[in-house]
PDB file of N, CA and C in Angstrom:
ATOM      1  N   UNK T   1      86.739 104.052 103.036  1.00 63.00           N
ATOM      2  CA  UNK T   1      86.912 104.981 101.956  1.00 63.00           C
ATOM      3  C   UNK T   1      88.111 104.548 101.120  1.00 63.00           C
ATOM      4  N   UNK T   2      88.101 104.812 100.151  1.00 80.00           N
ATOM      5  CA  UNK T   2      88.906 104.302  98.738  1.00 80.00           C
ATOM      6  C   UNK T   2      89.931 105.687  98.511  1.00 80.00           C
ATOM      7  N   UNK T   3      91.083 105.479  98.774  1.00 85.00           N
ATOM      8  CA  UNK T   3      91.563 106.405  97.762  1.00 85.00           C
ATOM      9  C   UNK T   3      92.193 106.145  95.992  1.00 85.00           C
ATOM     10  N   UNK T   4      92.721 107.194  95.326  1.00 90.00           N
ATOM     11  CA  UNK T   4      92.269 106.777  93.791  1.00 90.00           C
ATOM     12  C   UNK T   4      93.780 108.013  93.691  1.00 90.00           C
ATOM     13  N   UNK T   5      94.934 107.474  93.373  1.00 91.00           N
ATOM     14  CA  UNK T   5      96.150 108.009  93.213  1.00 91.00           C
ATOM     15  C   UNK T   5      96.292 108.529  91.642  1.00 91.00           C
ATOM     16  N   UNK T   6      96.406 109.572  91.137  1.00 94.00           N
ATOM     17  CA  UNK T   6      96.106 110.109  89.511  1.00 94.00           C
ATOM     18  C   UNK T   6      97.778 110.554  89.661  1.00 94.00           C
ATOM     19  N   UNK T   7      98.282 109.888  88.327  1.00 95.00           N
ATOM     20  CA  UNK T   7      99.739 110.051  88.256  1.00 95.00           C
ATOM     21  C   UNK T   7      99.822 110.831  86.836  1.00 95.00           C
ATOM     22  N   UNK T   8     100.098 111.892  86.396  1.00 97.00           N
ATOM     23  CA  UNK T   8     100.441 112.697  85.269  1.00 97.00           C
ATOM     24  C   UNK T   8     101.630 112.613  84.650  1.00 97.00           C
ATOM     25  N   UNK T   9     102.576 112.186  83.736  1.00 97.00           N
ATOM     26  CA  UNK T   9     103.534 112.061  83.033  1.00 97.00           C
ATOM     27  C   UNK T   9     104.020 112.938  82.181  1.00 97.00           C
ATOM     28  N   UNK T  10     104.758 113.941  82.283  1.00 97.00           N
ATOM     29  CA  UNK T  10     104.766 114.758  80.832  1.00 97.00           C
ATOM     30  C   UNK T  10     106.550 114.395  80.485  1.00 97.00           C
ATOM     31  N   UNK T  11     106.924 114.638  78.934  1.00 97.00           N
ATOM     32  CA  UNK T  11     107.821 114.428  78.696  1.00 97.00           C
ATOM     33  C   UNK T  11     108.209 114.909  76.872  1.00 97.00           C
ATOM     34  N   UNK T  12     109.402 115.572  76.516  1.00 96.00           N
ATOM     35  CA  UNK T  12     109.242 115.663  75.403  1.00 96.00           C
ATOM     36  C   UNK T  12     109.890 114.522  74.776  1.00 96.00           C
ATOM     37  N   UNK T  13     110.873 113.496  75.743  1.00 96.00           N
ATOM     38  CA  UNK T  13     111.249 112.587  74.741  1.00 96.00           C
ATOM     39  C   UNK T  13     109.776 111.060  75.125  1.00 96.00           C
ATOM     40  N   UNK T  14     109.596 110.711  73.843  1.00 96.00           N
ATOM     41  CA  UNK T  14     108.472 109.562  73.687  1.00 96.00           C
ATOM     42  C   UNK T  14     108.560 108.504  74.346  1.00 96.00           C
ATOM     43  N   UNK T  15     109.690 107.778  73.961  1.00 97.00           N
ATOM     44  CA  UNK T  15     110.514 106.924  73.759  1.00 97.00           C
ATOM     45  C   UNK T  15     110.461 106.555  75.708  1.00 97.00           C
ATOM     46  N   UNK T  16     111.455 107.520  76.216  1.00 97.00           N
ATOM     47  CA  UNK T  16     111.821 107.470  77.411  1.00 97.00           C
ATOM     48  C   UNK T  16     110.356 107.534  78.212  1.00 97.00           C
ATOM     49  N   UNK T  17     109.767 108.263  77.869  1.00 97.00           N
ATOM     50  CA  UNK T  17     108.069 108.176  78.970  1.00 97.00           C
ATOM     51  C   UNK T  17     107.243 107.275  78.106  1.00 97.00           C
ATOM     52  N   UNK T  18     107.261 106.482  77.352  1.00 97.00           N
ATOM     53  CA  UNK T  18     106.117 105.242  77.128  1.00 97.00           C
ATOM     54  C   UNK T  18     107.366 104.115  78.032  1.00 97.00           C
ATOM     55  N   UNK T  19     108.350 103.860  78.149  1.00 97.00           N
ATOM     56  CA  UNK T  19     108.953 102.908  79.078  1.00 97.00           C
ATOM     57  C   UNK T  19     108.580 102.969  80.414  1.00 97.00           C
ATOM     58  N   UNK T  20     108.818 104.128  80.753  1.00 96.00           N
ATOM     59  CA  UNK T  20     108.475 104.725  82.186  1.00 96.00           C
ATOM     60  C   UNK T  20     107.054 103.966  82.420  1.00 96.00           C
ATOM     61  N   UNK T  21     106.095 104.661  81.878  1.00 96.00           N
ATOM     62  CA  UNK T  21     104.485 104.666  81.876  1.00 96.00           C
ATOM     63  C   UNK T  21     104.489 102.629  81.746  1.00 96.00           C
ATOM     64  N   UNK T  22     105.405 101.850  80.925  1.00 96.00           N
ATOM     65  CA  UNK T  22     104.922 100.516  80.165  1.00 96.00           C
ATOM     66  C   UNK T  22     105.264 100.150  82.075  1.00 96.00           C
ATOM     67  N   UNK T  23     106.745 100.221  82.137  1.00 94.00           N
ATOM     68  CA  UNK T  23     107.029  99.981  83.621  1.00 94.00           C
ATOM     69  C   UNK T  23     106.321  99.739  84.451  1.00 94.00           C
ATOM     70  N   UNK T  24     106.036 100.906  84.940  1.00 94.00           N
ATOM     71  CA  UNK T  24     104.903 101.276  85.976  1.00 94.00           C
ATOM     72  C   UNK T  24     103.785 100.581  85.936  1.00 94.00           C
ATOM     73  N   UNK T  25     103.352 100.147  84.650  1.00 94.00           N
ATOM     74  CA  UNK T  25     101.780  99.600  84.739  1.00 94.00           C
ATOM     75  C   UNK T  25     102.207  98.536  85.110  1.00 94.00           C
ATOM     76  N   UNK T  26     103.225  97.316  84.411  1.00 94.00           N
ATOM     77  CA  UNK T  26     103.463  96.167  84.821  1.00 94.00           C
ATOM     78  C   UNK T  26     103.954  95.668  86.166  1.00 94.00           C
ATOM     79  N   UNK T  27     104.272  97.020  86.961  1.00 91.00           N
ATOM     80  CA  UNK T  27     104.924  96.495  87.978  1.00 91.00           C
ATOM     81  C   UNK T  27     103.419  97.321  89.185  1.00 91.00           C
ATOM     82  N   UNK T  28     102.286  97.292  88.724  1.00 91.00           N
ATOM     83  CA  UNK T  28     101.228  97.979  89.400  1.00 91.00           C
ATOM     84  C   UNK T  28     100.711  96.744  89.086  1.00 91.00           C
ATOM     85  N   UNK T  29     100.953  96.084  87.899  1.00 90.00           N
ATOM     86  CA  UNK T  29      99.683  94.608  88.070  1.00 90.00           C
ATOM     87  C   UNK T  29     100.306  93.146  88.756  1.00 90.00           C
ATOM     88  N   UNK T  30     101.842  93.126  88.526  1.00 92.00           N
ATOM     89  CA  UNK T  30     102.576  92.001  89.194  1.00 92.00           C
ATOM     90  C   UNK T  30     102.034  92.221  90.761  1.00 92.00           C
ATOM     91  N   UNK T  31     101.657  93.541  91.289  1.00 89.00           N
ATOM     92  CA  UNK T  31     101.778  93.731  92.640  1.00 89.00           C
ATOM     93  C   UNK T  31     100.315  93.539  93.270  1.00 89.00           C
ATOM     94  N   UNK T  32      99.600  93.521  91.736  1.00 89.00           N
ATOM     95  CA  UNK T  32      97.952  93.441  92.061  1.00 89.00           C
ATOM     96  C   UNK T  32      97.037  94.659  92.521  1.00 89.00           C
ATOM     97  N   UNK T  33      97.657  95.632  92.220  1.00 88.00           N
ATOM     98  CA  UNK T  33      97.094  97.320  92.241  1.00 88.00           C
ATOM     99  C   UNK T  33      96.154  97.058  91.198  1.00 88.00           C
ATOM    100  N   UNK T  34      94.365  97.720  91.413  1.00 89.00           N
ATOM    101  CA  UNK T  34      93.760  98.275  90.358  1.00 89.00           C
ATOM    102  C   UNK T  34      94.351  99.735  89.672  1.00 89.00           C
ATOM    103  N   UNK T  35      94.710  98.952  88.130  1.00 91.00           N
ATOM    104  CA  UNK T  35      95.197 100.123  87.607  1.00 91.00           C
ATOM    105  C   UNK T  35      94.393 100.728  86.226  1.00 91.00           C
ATOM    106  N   UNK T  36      94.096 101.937  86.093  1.00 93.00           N
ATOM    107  CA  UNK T  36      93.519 102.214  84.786  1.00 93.00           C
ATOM    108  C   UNK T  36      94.170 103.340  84.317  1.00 93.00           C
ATOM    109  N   UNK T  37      94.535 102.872  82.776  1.00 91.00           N
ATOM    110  CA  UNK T  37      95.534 104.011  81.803  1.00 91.00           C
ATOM    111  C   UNK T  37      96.569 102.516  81.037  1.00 91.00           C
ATOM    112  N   UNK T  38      97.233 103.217  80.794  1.00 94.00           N
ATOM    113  CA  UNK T  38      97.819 104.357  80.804  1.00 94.00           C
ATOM    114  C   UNK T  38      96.720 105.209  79.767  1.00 94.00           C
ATOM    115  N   UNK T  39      96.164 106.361  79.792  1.00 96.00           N
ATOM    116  CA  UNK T  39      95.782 107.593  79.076  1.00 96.00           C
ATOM    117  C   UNK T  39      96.630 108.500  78.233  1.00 96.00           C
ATOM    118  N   UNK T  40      96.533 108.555  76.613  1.00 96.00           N
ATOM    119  CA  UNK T  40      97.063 109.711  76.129  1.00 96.00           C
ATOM    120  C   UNK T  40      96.205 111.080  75.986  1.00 96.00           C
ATOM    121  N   UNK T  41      97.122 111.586  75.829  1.00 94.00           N
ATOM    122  CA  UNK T  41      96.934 113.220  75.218  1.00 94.00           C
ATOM    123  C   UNK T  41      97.148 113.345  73.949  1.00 94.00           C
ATOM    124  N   UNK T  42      96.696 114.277  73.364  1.00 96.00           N
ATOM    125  CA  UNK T  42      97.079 114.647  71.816  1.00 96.00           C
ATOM    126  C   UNK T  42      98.417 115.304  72.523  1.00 96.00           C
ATOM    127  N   UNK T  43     100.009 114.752  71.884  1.00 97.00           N
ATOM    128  CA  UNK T  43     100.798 115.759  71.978  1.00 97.00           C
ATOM    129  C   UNK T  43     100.570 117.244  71.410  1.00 97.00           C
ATOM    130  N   UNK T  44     100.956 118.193  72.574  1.00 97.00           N
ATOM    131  CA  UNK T  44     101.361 119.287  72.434  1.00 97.00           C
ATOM    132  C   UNK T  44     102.649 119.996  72.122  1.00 97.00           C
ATOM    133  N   UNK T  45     102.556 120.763  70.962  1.00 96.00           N
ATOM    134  CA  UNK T  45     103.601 121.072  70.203  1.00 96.00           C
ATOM    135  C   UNK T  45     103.731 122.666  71.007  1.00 96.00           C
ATOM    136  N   UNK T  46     104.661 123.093  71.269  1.00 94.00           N
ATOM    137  CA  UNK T  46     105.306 124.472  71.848  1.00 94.00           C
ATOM    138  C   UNK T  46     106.546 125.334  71.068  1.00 94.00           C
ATOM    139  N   UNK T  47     106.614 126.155  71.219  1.00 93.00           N
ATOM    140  CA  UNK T  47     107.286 127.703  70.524  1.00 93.00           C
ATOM    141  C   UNK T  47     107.517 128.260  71.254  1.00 93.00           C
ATOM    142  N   UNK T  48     109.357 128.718  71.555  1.00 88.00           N
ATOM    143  CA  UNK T  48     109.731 129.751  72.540  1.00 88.00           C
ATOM    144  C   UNK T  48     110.199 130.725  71.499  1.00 88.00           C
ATOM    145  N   UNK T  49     110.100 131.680  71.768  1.00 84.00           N
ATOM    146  CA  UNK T  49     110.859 132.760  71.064  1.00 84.00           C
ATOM    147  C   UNK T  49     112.175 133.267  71.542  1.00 84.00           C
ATOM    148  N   UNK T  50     113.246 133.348  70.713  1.00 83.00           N
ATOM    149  CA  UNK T  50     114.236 133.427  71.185  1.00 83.00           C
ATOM    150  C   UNK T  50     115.088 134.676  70.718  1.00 83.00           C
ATOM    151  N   UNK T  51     115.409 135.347  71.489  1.00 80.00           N
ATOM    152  CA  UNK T  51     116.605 136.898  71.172  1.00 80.00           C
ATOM    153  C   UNK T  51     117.549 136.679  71.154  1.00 80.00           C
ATOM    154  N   UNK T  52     117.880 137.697  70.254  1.00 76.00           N
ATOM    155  CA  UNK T  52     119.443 137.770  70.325  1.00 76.00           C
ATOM    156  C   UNK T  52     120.177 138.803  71.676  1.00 76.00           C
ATOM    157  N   UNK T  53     119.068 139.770  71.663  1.00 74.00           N
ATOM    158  CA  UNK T  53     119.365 140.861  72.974  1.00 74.00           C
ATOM    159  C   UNK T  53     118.222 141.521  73.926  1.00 74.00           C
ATOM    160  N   UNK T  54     118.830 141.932  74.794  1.00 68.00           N
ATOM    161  CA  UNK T  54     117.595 142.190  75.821  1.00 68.00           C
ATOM    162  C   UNK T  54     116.146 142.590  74.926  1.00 68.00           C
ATOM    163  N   UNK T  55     116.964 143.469  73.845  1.00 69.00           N
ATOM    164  CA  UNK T  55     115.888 144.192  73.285  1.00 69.00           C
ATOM    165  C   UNK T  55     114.895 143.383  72.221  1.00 69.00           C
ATOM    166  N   UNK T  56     113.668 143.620  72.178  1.00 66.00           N
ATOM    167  CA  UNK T  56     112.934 142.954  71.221  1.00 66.00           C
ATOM    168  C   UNK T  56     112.951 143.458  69.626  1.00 66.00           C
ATOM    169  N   UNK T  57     113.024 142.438  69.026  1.00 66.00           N
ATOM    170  CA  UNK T  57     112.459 142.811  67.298  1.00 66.00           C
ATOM    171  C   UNK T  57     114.168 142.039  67.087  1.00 66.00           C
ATOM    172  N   UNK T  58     114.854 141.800  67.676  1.00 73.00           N
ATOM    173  CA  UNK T  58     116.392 140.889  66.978  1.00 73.00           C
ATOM    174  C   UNK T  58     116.329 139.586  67.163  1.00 73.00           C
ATOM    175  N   UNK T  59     115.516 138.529  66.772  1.00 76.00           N
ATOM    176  CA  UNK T  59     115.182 137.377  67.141  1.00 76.00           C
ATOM    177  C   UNK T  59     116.053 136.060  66.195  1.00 76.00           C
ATOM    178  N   UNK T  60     116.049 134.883  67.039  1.00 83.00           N
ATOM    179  CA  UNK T  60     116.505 133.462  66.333  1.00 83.00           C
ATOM    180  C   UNK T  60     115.383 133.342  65.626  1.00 83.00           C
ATOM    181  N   UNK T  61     114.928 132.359  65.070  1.00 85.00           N
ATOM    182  CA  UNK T  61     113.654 131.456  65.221  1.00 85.00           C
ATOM    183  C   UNK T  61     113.897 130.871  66.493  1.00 85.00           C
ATOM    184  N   UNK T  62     112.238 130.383  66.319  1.00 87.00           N
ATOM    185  CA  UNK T  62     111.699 130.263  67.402  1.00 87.00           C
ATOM    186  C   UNK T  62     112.536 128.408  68.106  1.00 87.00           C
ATOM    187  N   UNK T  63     112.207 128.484  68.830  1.00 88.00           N
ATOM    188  CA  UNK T  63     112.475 126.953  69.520  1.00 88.00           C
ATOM    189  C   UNK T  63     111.418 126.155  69.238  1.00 88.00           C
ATOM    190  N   UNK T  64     111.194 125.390  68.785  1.00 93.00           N
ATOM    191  CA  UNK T  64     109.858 124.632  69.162  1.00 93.00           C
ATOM    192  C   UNK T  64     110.195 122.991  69.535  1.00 93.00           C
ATOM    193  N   UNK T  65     109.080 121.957  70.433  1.00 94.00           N
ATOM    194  CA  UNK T  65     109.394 121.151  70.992  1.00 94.00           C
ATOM    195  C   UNK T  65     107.657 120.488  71.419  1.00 94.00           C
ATOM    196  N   UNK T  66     108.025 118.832  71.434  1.00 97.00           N
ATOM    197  CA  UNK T  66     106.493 118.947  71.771  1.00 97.00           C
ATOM    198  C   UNK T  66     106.767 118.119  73.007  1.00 97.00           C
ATOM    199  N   UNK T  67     105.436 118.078  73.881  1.00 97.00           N
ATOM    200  CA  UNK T  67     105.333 117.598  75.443  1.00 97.00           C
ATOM    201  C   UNK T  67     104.070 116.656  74.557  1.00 97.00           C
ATOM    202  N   UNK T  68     104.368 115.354  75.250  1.00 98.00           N
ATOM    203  CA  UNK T  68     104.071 114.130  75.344  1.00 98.00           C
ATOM    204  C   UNK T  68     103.559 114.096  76.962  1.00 98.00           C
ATOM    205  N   UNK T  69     101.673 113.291  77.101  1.00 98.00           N
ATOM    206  CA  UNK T  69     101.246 113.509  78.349  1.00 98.00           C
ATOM    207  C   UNK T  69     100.753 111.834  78.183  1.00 98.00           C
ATOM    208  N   UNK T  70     101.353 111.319  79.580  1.00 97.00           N
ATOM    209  CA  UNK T  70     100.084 109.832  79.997  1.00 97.00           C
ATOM    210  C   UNK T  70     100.324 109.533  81.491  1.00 97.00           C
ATOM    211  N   UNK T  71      98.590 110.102  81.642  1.00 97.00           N
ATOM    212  CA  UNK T  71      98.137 109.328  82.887  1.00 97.00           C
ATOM    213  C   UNK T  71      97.521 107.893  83.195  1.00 97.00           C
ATOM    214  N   UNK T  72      97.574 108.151  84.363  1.00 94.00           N
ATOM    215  CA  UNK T  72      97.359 106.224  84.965  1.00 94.00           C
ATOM    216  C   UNK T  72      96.367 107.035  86.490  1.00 94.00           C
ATOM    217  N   UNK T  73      95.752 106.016  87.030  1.00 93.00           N
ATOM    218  CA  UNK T  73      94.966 106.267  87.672  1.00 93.00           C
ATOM    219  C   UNK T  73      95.458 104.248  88.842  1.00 93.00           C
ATOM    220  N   UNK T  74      95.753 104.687  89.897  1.00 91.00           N
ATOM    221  CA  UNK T  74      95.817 103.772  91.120  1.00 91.00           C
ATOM    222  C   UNK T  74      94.941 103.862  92.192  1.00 91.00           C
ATOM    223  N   UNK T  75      93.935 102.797  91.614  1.00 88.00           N
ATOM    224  CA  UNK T  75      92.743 102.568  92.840  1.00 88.00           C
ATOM    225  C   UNK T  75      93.001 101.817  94.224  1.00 88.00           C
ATOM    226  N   UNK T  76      92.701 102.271  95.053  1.00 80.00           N
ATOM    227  CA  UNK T  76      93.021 101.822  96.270  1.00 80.00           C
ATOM    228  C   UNK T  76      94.441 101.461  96.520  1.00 80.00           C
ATOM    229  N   UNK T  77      94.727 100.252  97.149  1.00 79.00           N
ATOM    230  CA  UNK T  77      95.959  99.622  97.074  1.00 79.00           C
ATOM    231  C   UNK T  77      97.389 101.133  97.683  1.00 79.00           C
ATOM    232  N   UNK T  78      96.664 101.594  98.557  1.00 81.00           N
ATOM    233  CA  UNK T  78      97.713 102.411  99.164  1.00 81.00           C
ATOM    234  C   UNK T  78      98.911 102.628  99.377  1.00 81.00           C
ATOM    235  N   UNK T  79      99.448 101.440 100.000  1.00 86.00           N
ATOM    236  CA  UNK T  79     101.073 101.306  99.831  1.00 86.00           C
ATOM    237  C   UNK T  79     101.632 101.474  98.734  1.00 86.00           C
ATOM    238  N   UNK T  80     101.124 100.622  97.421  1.00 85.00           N
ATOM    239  CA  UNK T  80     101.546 100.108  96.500  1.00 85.00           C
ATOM    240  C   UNK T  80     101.932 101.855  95.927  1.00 85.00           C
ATOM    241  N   UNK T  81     100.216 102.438  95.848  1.00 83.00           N
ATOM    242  CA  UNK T  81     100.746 104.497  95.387  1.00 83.00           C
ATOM    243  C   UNK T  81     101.905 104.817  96.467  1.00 83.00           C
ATOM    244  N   UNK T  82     101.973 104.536  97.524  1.00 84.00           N
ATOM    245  CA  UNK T  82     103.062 105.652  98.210  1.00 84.00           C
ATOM    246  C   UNK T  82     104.329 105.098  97.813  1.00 84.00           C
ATOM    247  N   UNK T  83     104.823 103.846  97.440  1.00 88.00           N
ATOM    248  CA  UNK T  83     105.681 103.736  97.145  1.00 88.00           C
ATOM    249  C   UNK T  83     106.039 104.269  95.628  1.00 88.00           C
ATOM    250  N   UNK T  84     105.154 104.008  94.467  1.00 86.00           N
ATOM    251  CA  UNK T  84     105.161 104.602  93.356  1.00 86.00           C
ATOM    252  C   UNK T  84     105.506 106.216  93.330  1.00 86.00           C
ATOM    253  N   UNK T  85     104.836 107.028  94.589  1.00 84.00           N
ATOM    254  CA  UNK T  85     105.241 108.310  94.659  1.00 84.00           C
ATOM    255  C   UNK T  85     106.687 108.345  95.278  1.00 84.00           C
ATOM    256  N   UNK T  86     107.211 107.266  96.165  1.00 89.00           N
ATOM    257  CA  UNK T  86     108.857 107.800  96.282  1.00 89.00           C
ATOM    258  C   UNK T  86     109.770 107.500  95.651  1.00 89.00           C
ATOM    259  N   UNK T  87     109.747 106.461  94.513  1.00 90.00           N
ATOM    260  CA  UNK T  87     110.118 106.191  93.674  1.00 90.00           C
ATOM    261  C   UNK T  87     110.202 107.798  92.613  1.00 90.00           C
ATOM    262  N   UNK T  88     112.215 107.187  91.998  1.00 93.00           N
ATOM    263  CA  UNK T  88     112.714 108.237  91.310  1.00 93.00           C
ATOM    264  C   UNK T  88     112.264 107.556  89.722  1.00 93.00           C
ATOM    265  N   UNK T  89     112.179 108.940  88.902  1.00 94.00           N
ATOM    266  CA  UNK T  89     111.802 109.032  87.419  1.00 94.00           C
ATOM    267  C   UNK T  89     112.743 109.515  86.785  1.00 94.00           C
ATOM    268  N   UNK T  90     113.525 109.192  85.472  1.00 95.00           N
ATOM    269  CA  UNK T  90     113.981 110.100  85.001  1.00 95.00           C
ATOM    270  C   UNK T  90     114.250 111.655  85.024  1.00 95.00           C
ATOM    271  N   UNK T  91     115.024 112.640  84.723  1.00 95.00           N
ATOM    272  CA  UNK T  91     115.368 113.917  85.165  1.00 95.00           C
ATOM    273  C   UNK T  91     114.071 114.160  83.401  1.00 95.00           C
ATOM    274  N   UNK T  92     114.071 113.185  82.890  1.00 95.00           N
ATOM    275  CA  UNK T  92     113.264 114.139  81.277  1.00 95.00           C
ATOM    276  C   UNK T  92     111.898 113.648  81.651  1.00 95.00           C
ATOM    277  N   UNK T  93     111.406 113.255  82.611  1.00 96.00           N
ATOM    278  CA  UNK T  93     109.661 113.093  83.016  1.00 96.00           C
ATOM    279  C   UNK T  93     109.557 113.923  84.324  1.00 96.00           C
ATOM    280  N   UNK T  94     108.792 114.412  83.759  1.00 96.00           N
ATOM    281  CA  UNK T  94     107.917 115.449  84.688  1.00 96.00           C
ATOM    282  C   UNK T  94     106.835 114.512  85.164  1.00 96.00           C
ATOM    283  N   UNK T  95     106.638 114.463  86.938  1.00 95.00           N
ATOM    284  CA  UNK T  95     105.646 113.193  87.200  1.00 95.00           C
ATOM    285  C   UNK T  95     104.660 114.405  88.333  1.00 95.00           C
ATOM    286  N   UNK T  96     103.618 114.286  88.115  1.00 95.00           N
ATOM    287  CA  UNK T  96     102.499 114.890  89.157  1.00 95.00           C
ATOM    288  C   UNK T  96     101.618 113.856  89.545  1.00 95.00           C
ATOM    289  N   UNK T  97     101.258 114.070  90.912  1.00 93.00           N
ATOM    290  CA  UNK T  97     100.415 112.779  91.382  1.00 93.00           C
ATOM    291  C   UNK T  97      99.236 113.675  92.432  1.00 93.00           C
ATOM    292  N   UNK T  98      97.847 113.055  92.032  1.00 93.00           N
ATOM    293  CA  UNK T  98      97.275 113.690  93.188  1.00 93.00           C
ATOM    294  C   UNK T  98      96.440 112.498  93.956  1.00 93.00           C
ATOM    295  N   UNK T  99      96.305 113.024  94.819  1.00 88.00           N
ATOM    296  CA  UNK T  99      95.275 112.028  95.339  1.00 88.00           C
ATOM    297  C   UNK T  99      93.902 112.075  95.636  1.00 88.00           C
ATOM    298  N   UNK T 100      93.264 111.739  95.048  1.00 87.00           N
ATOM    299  CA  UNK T 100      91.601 111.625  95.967  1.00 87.00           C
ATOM    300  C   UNK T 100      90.987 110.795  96.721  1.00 87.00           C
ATOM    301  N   UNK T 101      89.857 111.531  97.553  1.00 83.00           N
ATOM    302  CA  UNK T 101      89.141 110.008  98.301  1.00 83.00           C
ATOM    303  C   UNK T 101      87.816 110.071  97.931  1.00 83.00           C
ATOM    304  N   UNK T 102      87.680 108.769  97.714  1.00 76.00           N
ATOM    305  CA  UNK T 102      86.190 108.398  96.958  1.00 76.00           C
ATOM    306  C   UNK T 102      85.372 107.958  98.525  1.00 76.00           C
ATOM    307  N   UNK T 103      84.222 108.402  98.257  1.00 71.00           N
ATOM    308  CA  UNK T 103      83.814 107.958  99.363  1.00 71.00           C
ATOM    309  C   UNK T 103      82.170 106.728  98.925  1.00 71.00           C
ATOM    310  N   UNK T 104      81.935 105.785  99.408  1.00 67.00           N
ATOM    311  CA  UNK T 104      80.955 104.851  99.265  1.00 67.00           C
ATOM    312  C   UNK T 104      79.664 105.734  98.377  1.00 67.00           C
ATOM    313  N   UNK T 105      79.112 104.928  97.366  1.00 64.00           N
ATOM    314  CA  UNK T 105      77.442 105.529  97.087  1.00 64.00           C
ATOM    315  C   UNK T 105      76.634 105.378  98.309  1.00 64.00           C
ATOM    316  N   UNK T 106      75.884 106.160  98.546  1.00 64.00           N
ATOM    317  CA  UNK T 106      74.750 106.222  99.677  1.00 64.00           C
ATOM    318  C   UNK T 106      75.657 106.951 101.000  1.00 64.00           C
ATOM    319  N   UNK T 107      76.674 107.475 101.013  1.00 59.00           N
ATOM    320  CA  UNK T 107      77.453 107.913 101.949  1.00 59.00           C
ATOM    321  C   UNK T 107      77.336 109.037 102.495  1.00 59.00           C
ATOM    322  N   UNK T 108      76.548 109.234 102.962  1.00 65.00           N
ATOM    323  CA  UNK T 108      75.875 111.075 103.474  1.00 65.00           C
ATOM    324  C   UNK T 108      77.059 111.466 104.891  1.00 65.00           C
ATOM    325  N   UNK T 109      77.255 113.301 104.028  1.00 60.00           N
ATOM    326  CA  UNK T 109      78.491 113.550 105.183  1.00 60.00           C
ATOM    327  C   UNK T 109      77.375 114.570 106.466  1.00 60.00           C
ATOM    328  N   UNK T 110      78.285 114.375 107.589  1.00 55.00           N
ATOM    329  CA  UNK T 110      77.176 114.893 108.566  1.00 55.00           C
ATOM    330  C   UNK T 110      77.716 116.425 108.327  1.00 55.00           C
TER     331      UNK T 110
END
């Protein structure tokens, strides 16, 4: 059985998570990991609303800020993901990783 490591990136600075993401891929193919991505997102643009006091209706403008998303996808090559997952990221990337297991075509579960 194959597992298939899905790594999520979010970040509002660009700059700092396309390095991250360029990184990662090059040092997933020097090592000979099947890798596919990096994947964008349409950035998402966000709005906090901000008070002046507990009470509502006395407001700043709003905050706004956008989140920048790219995934990568690590086929098999196991070690190569667990080390990628203990590996540190910047404090401005938000990193989620999941894992799945693929299992063979024709593979009937009992």
């Amino acid at each position: 059985m194959t597992f298939v490591t899905k790594l999520t990136f979010e970040s509002g600075d660009r700059a700092v998570l396309d390095d991250v993401v360029t990184d990662l891929k090059q040092l997933l193919e020097r090592k000979g990991a099947e890798c596919k991505g990096p994947h964008s997102s349409p950035p998402e643009r966000l709005s906090v609303p901000q008070y002046r006091t507990l009470e509502r209706g006395r407001e700043f403008s709003s905050w706004s800020y956008t989140v920048y998303t790219r995934r990568l996808e690590i086929h098999g090559a196991d070690q190569i993901a667990r080390s990628v997952a203990e590996r540190s990221f910047p404090d401005s990337v938000h990193v989620e990783l999941e894992i799945e297991q693929k299992k063979p075509l024709g593979h009937r579960q009992n």
